[in-house]
Amino acid sequence: MTTYRLEIRVTPRPGILDPQGKAIHHALHSLGWSDVDDVRVGKAIHLELEADSEEAARAEATAMCEKLLANPVTENFEIDRVETGTTEAG
Amino acid sequence: MTTYRLEIRVTPRPGILDPQGKAIHHALHSLGWSDVDDVRVGKAIHLELEADSEEAARAEATAMCEKLLANPVTENFEIDRVETGTTEAG
């Protein structure tokens, strides 16, 4: 079994209102960054997972997103591997 | 001027308590994923920015993180480029 470190990014779908992104956009403009546009805020979830292969780890993470981490109506998700370590027990 | 699309990830520093991560960890265990560990939740901020070069865009994004987006005491940030488009006006 290998320990996989994954990053899951959950972001609002295009067209869905994002009040947190709007607030940050506004704050950046107030601070003088007038060339910033289209600010969207999502979640970046890091977790460690034991699995036999990277495909298995990604499949588990996809199931977690579908069941708990993302709202399929309003949010998209992406899964990336960050780094791999091996555990002592096989 | 080129439009850069950046992703800024703001995550709690190691050692800082992360109650949202703990709650997700607990919920994943309750749903049967007992092999998940070390869940940390941060923000994934996407934004569009006009700049002369990628270095200039990253420097601007770093300044935004230091001034507004991240709390330097409790959070780390990383900046990635997502994709580049060119605007019609130079």
Coordinates of C-alpha atoms in Angstrom, one line a residue:
Chain A
M1 CA 0.0 0.0 0.0
T2 CA 1.3 3.4 -0.9
T3 CA 0.3 6.7 0.8
Y4 CA -0.8 9.3 -1.8
R5 CA -1.1 12.9 -1.0
L6 CA -3.8 14.5 -3.1
E7 CA -5.0 18.0 -3.7
I8 CA -8.7 18.4 -4.5
R9 CA -9.9 21.7 -5.8
V10 CA -13.6 22.4 -5.6
T11 CA -14.6 25.6 -7.5
P12 CA -18.0 27.2 -8.3
R13 CA -19.2 26.3 -11.8
P14 CA -19.2 29.0 -14.5
G15 CA -22.4 31.0 -14.3
I16 CA -23.0 30.3 -10.6
L17 CA -22.9 33.4 -8.4
D18 CA -19.8 33.6 -6.2
P19 CA -20.3 36.3 -3.5
Q20 CA -16.9 35.6 -1.9
G21 CA -15.2 36.0 -5.2
K22 CA -17.1 39.3 -5.8
A23 CA -16.1 40.6 -2.4
I24 CA -12.4 39.8 -3.1
H25 CA -12.7 41.4 -6.5
H26 CA -14.1 44.5 -5.0
A27 CA -11.4 44.6 -2.2
L28 CA -8.6 44.2 -4.8
H29 CA -10.1 47.1 -6.8
S30 CA -10.2 49.3 -3.7
L31 CA -6.6 48.5 -3.0
G32 CA -5.6 49.7 -6.5
W33 CA -5.5 46.5 -8.5
S34 CA -8.0 47.7 -11.2
D35 CA -6.7 45.2 -13.8
V36 CA -7.9 42.2 -11.9
D37 CA -11.0 40.4 -13.3
D38 CA -13.1 37.3 -12.9
V39 CA -12.3 36.3 -9.3
R40 CA -13.7 33.0 -8.2
V41 CA -13.1 31.4 -4.8
G42 CA -13.2 27.6 -4.2
K43 CA -11.8 25.2 -1.7
A44 CA -8.4 23.5 -1.9
I45 CA -8.6 20.2 0.1
H46 CA -5.3 18.3 0.9
L47 CA -5.5 14.8 2.1
E48 CA -3.5 11.6 2.5
L49 CA -4.9 8.3 1.3
E50 CA -3.6 4.8 1.2
A51 CA -4.2 2.9 -2.0
D52 CA -2.7 0.3 -4.3
S53 CA -2.2 2.6 -7.2
E54 CA -2.6 6.2 -8.2
E55 CA -5.6 5.3 -10.3
A56 CA -7.2 3.7 -7.2
A57 CA -6.4 6.8 -5.1
R58 CA -7.9 9.1 -7.7
A59 CA -11.0 6.9 -8.0
E60 CA -11.5 7.1 -4.2
A61 CA -11.0 10.8 -4.2
T62 CA -13.6 11.2 -7.0
A63 CA -16.1 9.1 -5.0
M64 CA -15.4 11.4 -1.9
C65 CA -16.1 14.5 -4.1
E66 CA -19.3 13.0 -5.4
K67 CA -20.6 12.0 -2.0
L68 CA -19.3 14.7 0.3
L69 CA -16.8 17.3 -0.8
A70 CA -18.5 18.9 -3.9
N71 CA -22.1 19.9 -4.7
P72 CA -22.5 18.5 -8.3
V73 CA -25.1 21.1 -9.2
T74 CA -23.0 24.2 -8.4
E75 CA -19.4 23.0 -8.2
N76 CA -16.7 21.4 -10.3
F77 CA -13.8 19.5 -8.8
E78 CA -10.2 18.6 -10.0
I79 CA -7.9 16.1 -8.3
D80 CA -4.1 16.3 -8.5
R81 CA -1.4 14.2 -6.9
V82 CA 1.0 16.2 -4.7
E83 CA 3.7 13.7 -3.7
T84 CA 4.1 10.0 -2.8
G85 CA 5.5 8.3 0.2
T86 CA 5.6 4.6 1.0
T87 CA 4.4 3.1 4.3
E88 CA 6.5 0.4 6.0
A89 CA 3.7 -2.2 6.1
G90 CA 2.8 -3.8 2.7
Chain B
M1 CA -0.4 43.4 -22.3
T2 CA -1.3 39.8 -21.8
T3 CA -4.1 38.4 -19.7
Y4 CA -2.9 35.8 -17.2
R5 CA -5.2 33.4 -15.5
L6 CA -3.7 32.5 -12.1
E7 CA -4.7 30.1 -9.4
I8 CA -3.7 31.1 -5.9
R9 CA -3.9 28.4 -3.2
V10 CA -4.0 29.6 0.4
T11 CA -3.6 26.8 2.9
P12 CA -3.3 26.7 6.7
R13 CA 0.4 26.4 7.9
P14 CA 1.4 23.0 9.4
G15 CA 0.8 23.0 13.1
I16 CA -2.1 25.5 12.8
L17 CA -5.5 24.0 13.9
D18 CA -7.9 23.4 11.0
P19 CA -11.4 22.8 12.3
Q20 CA -12.9 22.5 8.8
G21 CA -10.3 19.9 7.8
K22 CA -11.0 18.0 11.0
A23 CA -14.8 18.0 10.3
I24 CA -14.2 16.7 6.8
H25 CA -11.8 14.0 8.1
H26 CA -14.4 12.9 10.6
A27 CA -17.2 12.9 8.0
L28 CA -15.0 10.8 5.6
H29 CA -14.4 8.3 8.4
S30 CA -18.1 8.1 9.1
L31 CA -18.7 7.4 5.4
G32 CA -16.3 4.4 5.5
W33 CA -13.0 6.0 4.3
S34 CA -11.0 5.0 7.3
D35 CA -7.7 5.1 5.3
V36 CA -7.8 8.9 4.9
D37 CA -5.6 11.1 7.0
D38 CA -4.2 14.6 7.5
V39 CA -7.1 16.6 5.8
R40 CA -6.4 20.3 5.5
V41 CA -8.8 22.8 3.9
G42 CA -7.7 26.0 2.2
K43 CA -8.9 28.4 -0.4
A44 CA -8.4 28.1 -4.2
I45 CA -8.7 31.6 -5.7
H46 CA -8.8 32.0 -9.5
L47 CA -8.4 35.4 -11.0
E48 CA -7.5 37.1 -14.3
L49 CA -4.8 39.7 -14.4
E50 CA -3.3 41.9 -17.1
A51 CA 0.5 42.1 -17.0
D52 CA 3.5 42.5 -19.3
S53 CA 5.1 39.2 -18.4
E54 CA 4.4 36.1 -16.3
E55 CA 6.9 37.3 -13.7
A56 CA 5.1 40.6 -13.4
A57 CA 1.8 38.8 -13.0
R58 CA 3.2 36.5 -10.3
A59 CA 4.7 39.5 -8.5
E60 CA 1.4 41.2 -8.5
A61 CA -0.4 38.1 -7.2
T62 CA 2.2 37.7 -4.4
A63 CA 1.6 41.3 -3.3
M64 CA -2.2 40.6 -3.3
C65 CA -1.6 37.6 -1.1
E66 CA 0.6 39.5 1.3
K67 CA -1.8 42.5 1.5
L68 CA -5.3 40.8 1.4
L69 CA -5.6 37.1 0.5
A70 CA -3.5 35.3 3.0
N71 CA -2.8 35.8 6.7
P72 CA 1.0 35.4 6.9
V73 CA 0.9 34.2 10.5
T74 CA -1.4 31.2 9.9
E75 CA -1.4 30.6 6.1
N76 CA 0.9 29.7 3.3
F77 CA 0.2 30.5 -0.4
E78 CA 1.2 29.2 -3.8
I79 CA 0.6 30.8 -7.2
D80 CA 0.2 28.8 -10.4
R81 CA -0.5 30.0 -13.9
V82 CA -3.6 28.3 -15.5
E83 CA -3.6 29.5 -19.1
T84 CA -2.8 32.6 -21.1
G85 CA -4.9 34.6 -23.6
T86 CA -3.9 37.8 -25.4
T87 CA -6.0 40.9 -25.4
E88 CA -6.6 42.9 -28.6
A89 CA -5.3 46.2 -27.3
G90 CA -1.5 46.4 -26.7

